[in-house]
PDB file of C-alpha atoms in Angstrom:
ATOM      1  CA  GLU A  18      -0.100  -0.017   0.124  1.00  0.00           C
ATOM      2  CA  VAL A  19       1.423   3.492  -1.024  1.00  0.00           C
ATOM      3  CA  GLN A  20       1.910   5.643   1.824  1.00  0.00           C
ATOM      4  CA  LEU A  21       2.932   9.399   2.190  1.00  0.00           C
ATOM      5  CA  VAL A  22       3.802  11.002   5.677  1.00  0.00           C
ATOM      6  CA  GLU A  23       4.713  14.373   5.653  1.00  0.00           C
ATOM      7  CA  SER A  24       5.656  16.069   8.849  1.00  0.00           C
ATOM      8  CA  GLY A  25       7.731  20.157   9.423  1.00  0.00           C
ATOM      9  CA  GLY A  26       4.096  21.659   9.183  1.00  0.00           C
ATOM     10  CA  GLY A  27       3.189  24.741  12.083  1.00  0.00           C
ATOM     11  CA  LEU A  28       3.042  28.643  13.348  1.00  0.00           C
ATOM     12  CA  VAL A  29       5.225  30.962  11.848  1.00  0.00           C
ATOM     13  CA  LYS A  30       6.200  34.623  11.296  1.00  0.00           C
ATOM     14  CA  PRO A  31       6.273  35.931   8.273  1.00  0.00           C
ATOM     15  CA  GLY A  32      10.176  36.064   6.313  1.00  0.00           C
ATOM     16  CA  SER A  33      11.074  33.056   8.483  1.00  0.00           C
ATOM     17  CA  SER A  34      11.570  29.463   7.720  1.00  0.00           C
ATOM     18  CA  LEU A  35      10.577  25.845   7.132  1.00  0.00           C
ATOM     19  CA  LYS A  36      11.842  22.303   5.847  1.00  0.00           C
ATOM     20  CA  LEU A  37       8.826  20.132   5.757  1.00  0.00           C
ATOM     21  CA  SER A  38       9.454  16.251   4.813  1.00  0.00           C
ATOM     22  CA  CYS A  39       7.187  13.352   3.309  1.00  0.00           C
ATOM     23  CA  VAL A  40       8.363   9.603   4.429  1.00  0.00           C
ATOM     24  CA  ALA A  41       7.388   7.323   0.879  1.00  0.00           C
ATOM     25  CA  SER A  42       7.077   3.278   1.389  1.00  0.00           C
ATOM     26  CA  GLY A  43       5.404   1.049  -0.339  1.00  0.00           C
ATOM     27  CA  PHE A  44       6.450   1.768  -3.889  1.00  0.00           C
ATOM     28  CA  THR A  45       9.490   2.205  -5.591  1.00  0.00           C
ATOM     29  CA  PHE A  46      10.122   5.251  -3.714  1.00  0.00           C
ATOM     30  CA  SER A  47      13.778   6.481  -6.629  1.00  0.00           C
ATOM     31  CA  SER A  48      11.785   5.305  -9.183  1.00  0.00           C
ATOM     32  CA  TYR A  49       9.401   8.131  -9.296  1.00  0.00           C
ATOM     33  CA  GLY A  50       9.074  11.699  -9.874  1.00  0.00           C
ATOM     34  CA  MET A  51       7.149  13.663  -6.813  1.00  0.00           C
ATOM     35  CA  HIS A  52       5.786  16.896  -6.132  1.00  0.00           C
ATOM     36  CA  TRP A  53       4.630  19.219  -4.210  1.00  0.00           C
ATOM     37  CA  ILE A  54       0.743  20.529  -4.320  1.00  0.00           C
ATOM     38  CA  ARG A  55      -0.636  23.099  -1.932  1.00  0.00           C
ATOM     39  CA  GLN A  56      -4.505  24.280  -1.212  1.00  0.00           C
ATOM     40  CA  ALA A  57      -4.865  27.747   0.919  1.00  0.00           C
ATOM     41  CA  PRO A  58      -7.729  26.958   3.327  1.00  0.00           C
ATOM     42  CA  LYS A  59     -10.744  27.325   1.780  1.00  0.00           C
ATOM     43  CA  LYS A  60      -9.555  27.171  -1.632  1.00  0.00           C
ATOM     44  CA  GLY A  61      -8.010  25.171  -4.623  1.00  0.00           C
ATOM     45  CA  LEU A  62      -5.339  23.174  -5.726  1.00  0.00           C
ATOM     46  CA  GLU A  63      -2.080  25.255  -6.250  1.00  0.00           C
ATOM     47  CA  TRP A  64       1.016  22.968  -7.994  1.00  0.00           C
ATOM     48  CA  ILE A  65       3.734  24.053  -6.606  1.00  0.00           C
ATOM     49  CA  ALA A  66       6.750  21.802  -7.434  1.00  0.00           C
ATOM     50  CA  LEU A  67       7.842  18.087  -9.537  1.00  0.00           C
ATOM     51  CA  ILE A  68      11.269  16.746  -9.166  1.00  0.00           C
ATOM     52  CA  TYR A  69      12.429  13.830 -11.122  1.00  0.00           C
ATOM     53  CA  TYR A  70      12.789  10.762  -9.800  1.00  0.00           C
ATOM     54  CA  ASP A  71      16.917  10.711 -10.270  1.00  0.00           C
ATOM     55  CA  SER A  72      16.988  14.979  -9.618  1.00  0.00           C
ATOM     56  CA  SER A  73      18.295  15.791 -12.274  1.00  0.00           C
ATOM     57  CA  ASN A  74      15.489  18.320 -12.800  1.00  0.00           C
ATOM     58  CA  LYS A  75      13.405  20.187 -10.762  1.00  0.00           C
ATOM     59  CA  PHE A  76      10.037  22.738 -11.752  1.00  0.00           C
ATOM     60  CA  TYR A  77       8.377  25.281 -10.061  1.00  0.00           C
ATOM     61  CA  SER A  78       4.843  28.117 -10.393  1.00  0.00           C
ATOM     62  CA  ASP A  79       6.078  31.384 -10.142  1.00  0.00           C
ATOM     63  CA  SER A  80       4.781  31.987  -7.033  1.00  0.00           C
ATOM     64  CA  VAL A  81       7.212  29.676  -5.073  1.00  0.00           C
ATOM     65  CA  LYS A  82       9.972  29.654  -7.565  1.00  0.00           C
ATOM     66  CA  GLY A  83      13.515  31.402  -6.048  1.00  0.00           C
ATOM     67  CA  ARG A  84      11.830  30.560  -2.175  1.00  0.00           C
ATOM     68  CA  PHE A  85      11.505  26.905  -1.677  1.00  0.00           C
ATOM     69  CA  THR A  86      13.429  24.265  -2.910  1.00  0.00           C
ATOM     70  CA  ILE A  87      12.549  20.634  -3.938  1.00  0.00           C
ATOM     71  CA  SER A  88      15.271  17.861  -3.008  1.00  0.00           C
ATOM     72  CA  ARG A  89      15.038  13.995  -2.298  1.00  0.00           C
ATOM     73  CA  ASP A  90      16.737  12.132  -0.755  1.00  0.00           C
ATOM     74  CA  ASN A  91      17.028   8.328  -2.185  1.00  0.00           C
ATOM     75  CA  SER A  92      18.046   6.292   0.141  1.00  0.00           C
ATOM     76  CA  LYS A  93      15.668   7.724   2.995  1.00  0.00           C
ATOM     77  CA  ASN A  94      12.559   7.490   1.064  1.00  0.00           C
ATOM     78  CA  THR A  95      11.939  11.089   1.638  1.00  0.00           C
ATOM     79  CA  LEU A  96      10.824  13.825  -0.193  1.00  0.00           C
ATOM     80  CA  TYR A  97      11.296  17.636   1.568  1.00  0.00           C
ATOM     81  CA  LEU A  98      10.166  21.285   0.714  1.00  0.00           C
ATOM     82  CA  GLU A  99      12.697  23.875   2.108  1.00  0.00           C
ATOM     83  CA  MET A 100      10.862  26.895   2.589  1.00  0.00           C
ATOM     84  CA  ASN A 101      12.075  30.572   2.719  1.00  0.00           C
ATOM     85  CA  SER A 102      10.531  34.133   2.719  1.00  0.00           C
ATOM     86  CA  LEU A 103       7.631  32.525   3.799  1.00  0.00           C
ATOM     87  CA  ARG A 104       4.152  35.422   3.504  1.00  0.00           C
ATOM     88  CA  SER A 105       1.173  35.192   4.836  1.00  0.00           C
ATOM     89  CA  GLU A 106       0.136  33.390   1.344  1.00  0.00           C
ATOM     90  CA  ASP A 107       2.203  30.528   1.586  1.00  0.00           C
ATOM     91  CA  THR A 108      -0.726  29.684   4.279  1.00  0.00           C
ATOM     92  CA  ALA A 109      -2.076  26.867   3.094  1.00  0.00           C
ATOM     93  CA  MET A 110      -2.418  22.761   3.569  1.00  0.00           C
ATOM     94  CA  TYR A 111       1.462  21.090   2.015  1.00  0.00           C
ATOM     95  CA  TYR A 112       0.804  17.883   0.209  1.00  0.00           C
ATOM     96  CA  CYS A 113       3.349  15.552  -0.847  1.00  0.00           C
ATOM     97  CA  ALA A 114       2.134  13.662  -4.220  1.00  0.00           C
ATOM     98  CA  LYS A 115       3.393  10.649  -6.049  1.00  0.00           C
ATOM     99  CA  SER A 116       3.778  11.380 -10.038  1.00  0.00           C
ATOM    100  CA  PHE A 117       1.833   8.780 -12.235  1.00  0.00           C
ATOM    101  CA  SER A 118       2.714   8.663 -15.807  1.00  0.00           C
ATOM    102  CA  GLY A 119       3.136  12.117 -15.479  1.00  0.00           C
ATOM    103  CA  SER A 120       0.530  13.764 -13.489  1.00  0.00           C
ATOM    104  CA  VAL A 121      -0.169  12.199  -9.823  1.00  0.00           C
ATOM    105  CA  ASP A 122      -2.292   9.752  -8.591  1.00  0.00           C
ATOM    106  CA  TYR A 123      -1.616   9.091  -4.072  1.00  0.00           C
ATOM    107  CA  TRP A 124      -1.314  12.299  -2.327  1.00  0.00           C
ATOM    108  CA  GLY A 125      -0.714  12.022   1.493  1.00  0.00           C
ATOM    109  CA  GLN A 126      -2.365  13.185   3.822  1.00  0.00           C
ATOM    110  CA  GLY A 127      -0.701  17.084   4.327  1.00  0.00           C
ATOM    111  CA  VAL A 128       0.734  19.348   7.041  1.00  0.00           C
ATOM    112  CA  MET A 129      -0.154  22.399   8.185  1.00  0.00           C
ATOM    113  CA  VAL A 130       1.440  25.546   7.334  1.00  0.00           C
ATOM    114  CA  THR A 131       0.844  28.812   8.821  1.00  0.00           C
ATOM    115  CA  VAL A 132       2.383  32.331   8.580  1.00  0.00           C
ATOM    116  CA  SER A 133       1.311  34.521  10.876  1.00  0.00           C
ATOM    117  CA  SER A 134       2.319  36.840  13.322  1.00  0.00           C
TER     118      SER A 134
ATOM    119  CA  ASP B  13       1.410  29.280 -18.742  1.00  0.00           C
ATOM    120  CA  ILE B  14      -0.813  26.907 -19.105  1.00  0.00           C
ATOM    121  CA  VAL B  15      -4.860  28.889 -17.417  1.00  0.00           C
ATOM    122  CA  MET B  16      -7.166  25.992 -16.350  1.00  0.00           C
ATOM    123  CA  THR B  17     -11.072  27.774 -17.144  1.00  0.00           C
ATOM    124  CA  GLN B  18     -13.187  25.206 -15.305  1.00  0.00           C
ATOM    125  CA  SER B  19     -16.788  25.309 -15.348  1.00  0.00           C
ATOM    126  CA  PRO B  20     -19.154  25.663 -13.641  1.00  0.00           C
ATOM    127  CA  PHE B  21     -18.045  26.739 -10.238  1.00  0.00           C
ATOM    128  CA  SER B  22     -20.577  24.827  -8.482  1.00  0.00           C
ATOM    129  CA  LEU B  23     -23.591  22.559  -9.276  1.00  0.00           C
ATOM    130  CA  ALA B  24     -26.749  20.956  -7.123  1.00  0.00           C
ATOM    131  CA  VAL B  25     -27.930  17.709  -8.246  1.00  0.00           C
ATOM    132  CA  SER B  26     -29.895  14.937  -7.613  1.00  0.00           C
ATOM    133  CA  GLU B  27     -29.342  11.197  -6.603  1.00  0.00           C
ATOM    134  CA  GLY B  28     -29.492   9.262 -10.443  1.00  0.00           C
ATOM    135  CA  GLU B  29     -29.303  12.407 -12.115  1.00  0.00           C
ATOM    136  CA  MET B  30     -26.685  13.499 -14.465  1.00  0.00           C
ATOM    137  CA  VAL B  31     -23.877  15.928 -14.092  1.00  0.00           C
ATOM    138  CA  THR B  32     -21.022  17.460 -16.524  1.00  0.00           C
ATOM    139  CA  ILE B  33     -18.196  19.596 -15.297  1.00  0.00           C
ATOM    140  CA  ASN B  34     -15.606  20.840 -18.026  1.00  0.00           C
ATOM    141  CA  CYS B  35     -11.940  22.370 -18.794  1.00  0.00           C
ATOM    142  CA  LYS B  36     -11.400  24.936 -20.879  1.00  0.00           C
ATOM    143  CA  SER B  37      -7.276  24.514 -21.298  1.00  0.00           C
ATOM    144  CA  SER B  38      -5.297  28.388 -23.197  1.00  0.00           C
ATOM    145  CA  GLN B  39      -3.644  25.623 -24.844  1.00  0.00           C
ATOM    146  CA  SER B  40      -3.481  21.849 -26.059  1.00  0.00           C
ATOM    147  CA  LEU B  41      -2.872  19.521 -24.523  1.00  0.00           C
ATOM    148  CA  LEU B  42      -2.618  16.472 -26.938  1.00  0.00           C
ATOM    149  CA  SER B  43       1.021  15.889 -27.054  1.00  0.00           C
ATOM    150  CA  SER B  44       1.501  15.158 -30.752  1.00  0.00           C
ATOM    151  CA  GLY B  45       4.199  11.667 -29.297  1.00  0.00           C
ATOM    152  CA  ASN B  46       2.191  10.236 -28.116  1.00  0.00           C
ATOM    153  CA  GLN B  47      -1.757  11.685 -28.425  1.00  0.00           C
ATOM    154  CA  LYS B  48      -2.277  11.778 -25.165  1.00  0.00           C
ATOM    155  CA  ASN B  49      -3.868  14.166 -23.592  1.00  0.00           C
ATOM    156  CA  TYR B  50      -1.598  15.098 -20.859  1.00  0.00           C
ATOM    157  CA  LEU B  51      -5.520  16.166 -18.218  1.00  0.00           C
ATOM    158  CA  ALA B  52      -6.766  14.800 -14.684  1.00  0.00           C
ATOM    159  CA  TRP B  53      -9.031  15.012 -12.943  1.00  0.00           C
ATOM    160  CA  TYR B  54      -9.033  14.863  -9.176  1.00  0.00           C
ATOM    161  CA  GLN B  55     -12.104  14.034  -6.411  1.00  0.00           C
ATOM    162  CA  GLN B  56     -11.803  15.846  -3.064  1.00  0.00           C
ATOM    163  CA  LYS B  57     -14.451  14.739   0.111  1.00  0.00           C
ATOM    164  CA  PRO B  58     -14.474  17.002   2.883  1.00  0.00           C
ATOM    165  CA  GLY B  59     -11.384  16.903   4.831  1.00  0.00           C
ATOM    166  CA  GLN B  60      -9.662  14.416   3.022  1.00  0.00           C
ATOM    167  CA  SER B  61      -7.287  14.119  -0.063  1.00  0.00           C
ATOM    168  CA  PRO B  62      -7.639  14.637  -3.427  1.00  0.00           C
ATOM    169  CA  LYS B  63      -7.987  10.747  -4.813  1.00  0.00           C
ATOM    170  CA  LEU B  64      -6.921  10.956  -8.842  1.00  0.00           C
ATOM    171  CA  LEU B  65     -10.132   9.515 -11.300  1.00  0.00           C
ATOM    172  CA  ILE B  66      -8.995   9.656 -14.960  1.00  0.00           C
ATOM    173  CA  TYR B  67      -5.769  11.228 -16.241  1.00  0.00           C
ATOM    174  CA  TYR B  68      -4.806  10.931 -20.248  1.00  0.00           C
ATOM    175  CA  ALA B  69      -8.139  12.752 -20.437  1.00  0.00           C
ATOM    176  CA  SER B  70      -9.989   9.337 -19.823  1.00  0.00           C
ATOM    177  CA  THR B  71      -8.357   6.728 -18.727  1.00  0.00           C
ATOM    178  CA  ARG B  72     -10.076   5.713 -14.906  1.00  0.00           C
ATOM    179  CA  GLN B  73      -7.730   5.001 -12.835  1.00  0.00           C
ATOM    180  CA  SER B  74      -8.210   1.542 -11.039  1.00  0.00           C
ATOM    181  CA  GLY B  75     -11.041   0.815  -8.868  1.00  0.00           C
ATOM    182  CA  VAL B  76     -12.931   3.833 -10.074  1.00  0.00           C
ATOM    183  CA  PRO B  77     -16.875   3.318 -10.431  1.00  0.00           C
ATOM    184  CA  ASP B  78     -17.984   3.487 -14.415  1.00  0.00           C
ATOM    185  CA  ARG B  79     -19.756   6.241 -13.997  1.00  0.00           C
ATOM    186  CA  PHE B  80     -17.433   8.639 -13.942  1.00  0.00           C
ATOM    187  CA  ILE B  81     -16.482   9.296 -17.773  1.00  0.00           C
ATOM    188  CA  GLY B  82     -13.379  11.454 -18.910  1.00  0.00           C
ATOM    189  CA  SER B  83     -13.870  12.897 -22.232  1.00  0.00           C
ATOM    190  CA  GLY B  84     -11.798  15.289 -24.354  1.00  0.00           C
ATOM    191  CA  SER B  85      -9.363  16.779 -26.896  1.00  0.00           C
ATOM    192  CA  GLY B  86      -6.460  18.845 -27.409  1.00  0.00           C
ATOM    193  CA  THR B  87      -8.317  22.090 -25.482  1.00  0.00           C
ATOM    194  CA  ASP B  88     -12.121  21.398 -24.664  1.00  0.00           C
ATOM    195  CA  PHE B  89     -12.058  18.562 -21.831  1.00  0.00           C
ATOM    196  CA  THR B  90     -15.580  16.489 -19.714  1.00  0.00           C
ATOM    197  CA  LEU B  91     -16.173  15.105 -16.470  1.00  0.00           C
ATOM    198  CA  THR B  92     -19.331  13.211 -16.592  1.00  0.00           C
ATOM    199  CA  ILE B  93     -20.945  11.241 -13.835  1.00  0.00           C
ATOM    200  CA  SER B  94     -23.596   9.396 -14.523  1.00  0.00           C
ATOM    201  CA  ASP B  95     -26.370   8.190 -12.304  1.00  0.00           C
ATOM    202  CA  VAL B  96     -24.632  10.859  -9.140  1.00  0.00           C
ATOM    203  CA  GLN B  97     -24.654   8.507  -5.814  1.00  0.00           C
ATOM    204  CA  ALA B  98     -24.601  10.140  -2.435  1.00  0.00           C
ATOM    205  CA  GLU B  99     -21.181   9.514  -1.843  1.00  0.00           C
ATOM    206  CA  ASP B 100     -19.881  11.225  -5.164  1.00  0.00           C
ATOM    207  CA  LEU B 101     -20.427  13.946  -3.484  1.00  0.00           C
ATOM    208  CA  ALA B 102     -17.595  16.361  -3.424  1.00  0.00           C
ATOM    209  CA  ASP B 103     -14.755  18.840  -5.095  1.00  0.00           C
ATOM    210  CA  TYR B 104     -13.796  18.661  -8.556  1.00  0.00           C
ATOM    211  CA  TYR B 105     -10.652  19.600  -9.764  1.00  0.00           C
ATOM    212  CA  CYS B 106      -9.157  18.569 -13.840  1.00  0.00           C
ATOM    213  CA  LEU B 107      -4.821  18.555 -13.511  1.00  0.00           C
ATOM    214  CA  GLN B 108      -2.768  19.765 -16.779  1.00  0.00           C
ATOM    215  CA  HIS B 109       0.186  18.321 -16.706  1.00  0.00           C
ATOM    216  CA  TYR B 110       1.450  19.293 -20.299  1.00  0.00           C
ATOM    217  CA  SER B 111       3.842  21.503 -19.296  1.00  0.00           C
ATOM    218  CA  SER B 112       5.843  23.477 -16.280  1.00  0.00           C
ATOM    219  CA  PRO B 113       4.052  25.258 -14.256  1.00  0.00           C
ATOM    220  CA  TYR B 114       1.174  22.076 -13.552  1.00  0.00           C
ATOM    221  CA  THR B 115      -1.806  24.039 -13.006  1.00  0.00           C
ATOM    222  CA  PHE B 116      -5.429  23.124 -11.314  1.00  0.00           C
ATOM    223  CA  GLY B 117      -8.919  23.992 -12.845  1.00  0.00           C
ATOM    224  CA  ALA B 118     -10.902  25.996  -9.720  1.00  0.00           C
ATOM    225  CA  GLY B 119     -11.900  23.062  -8.763  1.00  0.00           C
ATOM    226  CA  THR B 120     -16.019  22.339  -8.905  1.00  0.00           C
ATOM    227  CA  LYS B 121     -18.292  21.762  -6.075  1.00  0.00           C
ATOM    228  CA  LEU B 122     -21.835  18.920  -6.269  1.00  0.00           C
ATOM    229  CA  GLU B 123     -23.601  18.950  -3.964  1.00  0.00           C
ATOM    230  CA  LEU B 124     -27.193  17.513  -3.257  1.00  0.00           C
ATOM    231  CA  LYS B 125     -30.181  19.508  -4.428  1.00  0.00           C
TER     232      LYS B 125
END
């Protein structure tokens, strides 16, 4: 059974940093691209980042480019999202998700990030 | 960036009815290489993570009931739910994964009449 478990969220002040983790199990992590997708409270889904299976390519949405960094450690079956210069508009539930034929099939349960003074 | 225009914003239905949700992309999602449309549909129930329903515009994910049908090509796509059940009440989103940045439609809320 595929499982994706995010952690690292919390309440932080504007301008601060936070690093999210996502531990994967139930599939060969090193063979699949991985995404981060977020959802602001009572809003729609926003794709924010993709990393290839071997970290050879990374892609970002314009809203986080230059502030967020996606990375992975295939030896630990773990995906990361390093978030810097956080803003109130980054407040959201953050989901890690497994790539499937270019789209996304499995999603984690999400981790909440709140940016507020 | 590819803009996904999803409609309607919300839909009130009775059990047993058929509903259609539309997504229009600002550019074609059809790959000339493999003739596949890079469009997926997701269902999100309250308090849950999204679930993949349809990929490549019309291929049903394993385990998804056959009352969920995806259609369309190029820039115009439709998710049809025939014989709506109470368990289908949820938010539905389309996603284009033709090019980065990937983009979602704004979502459609399916409610009971």
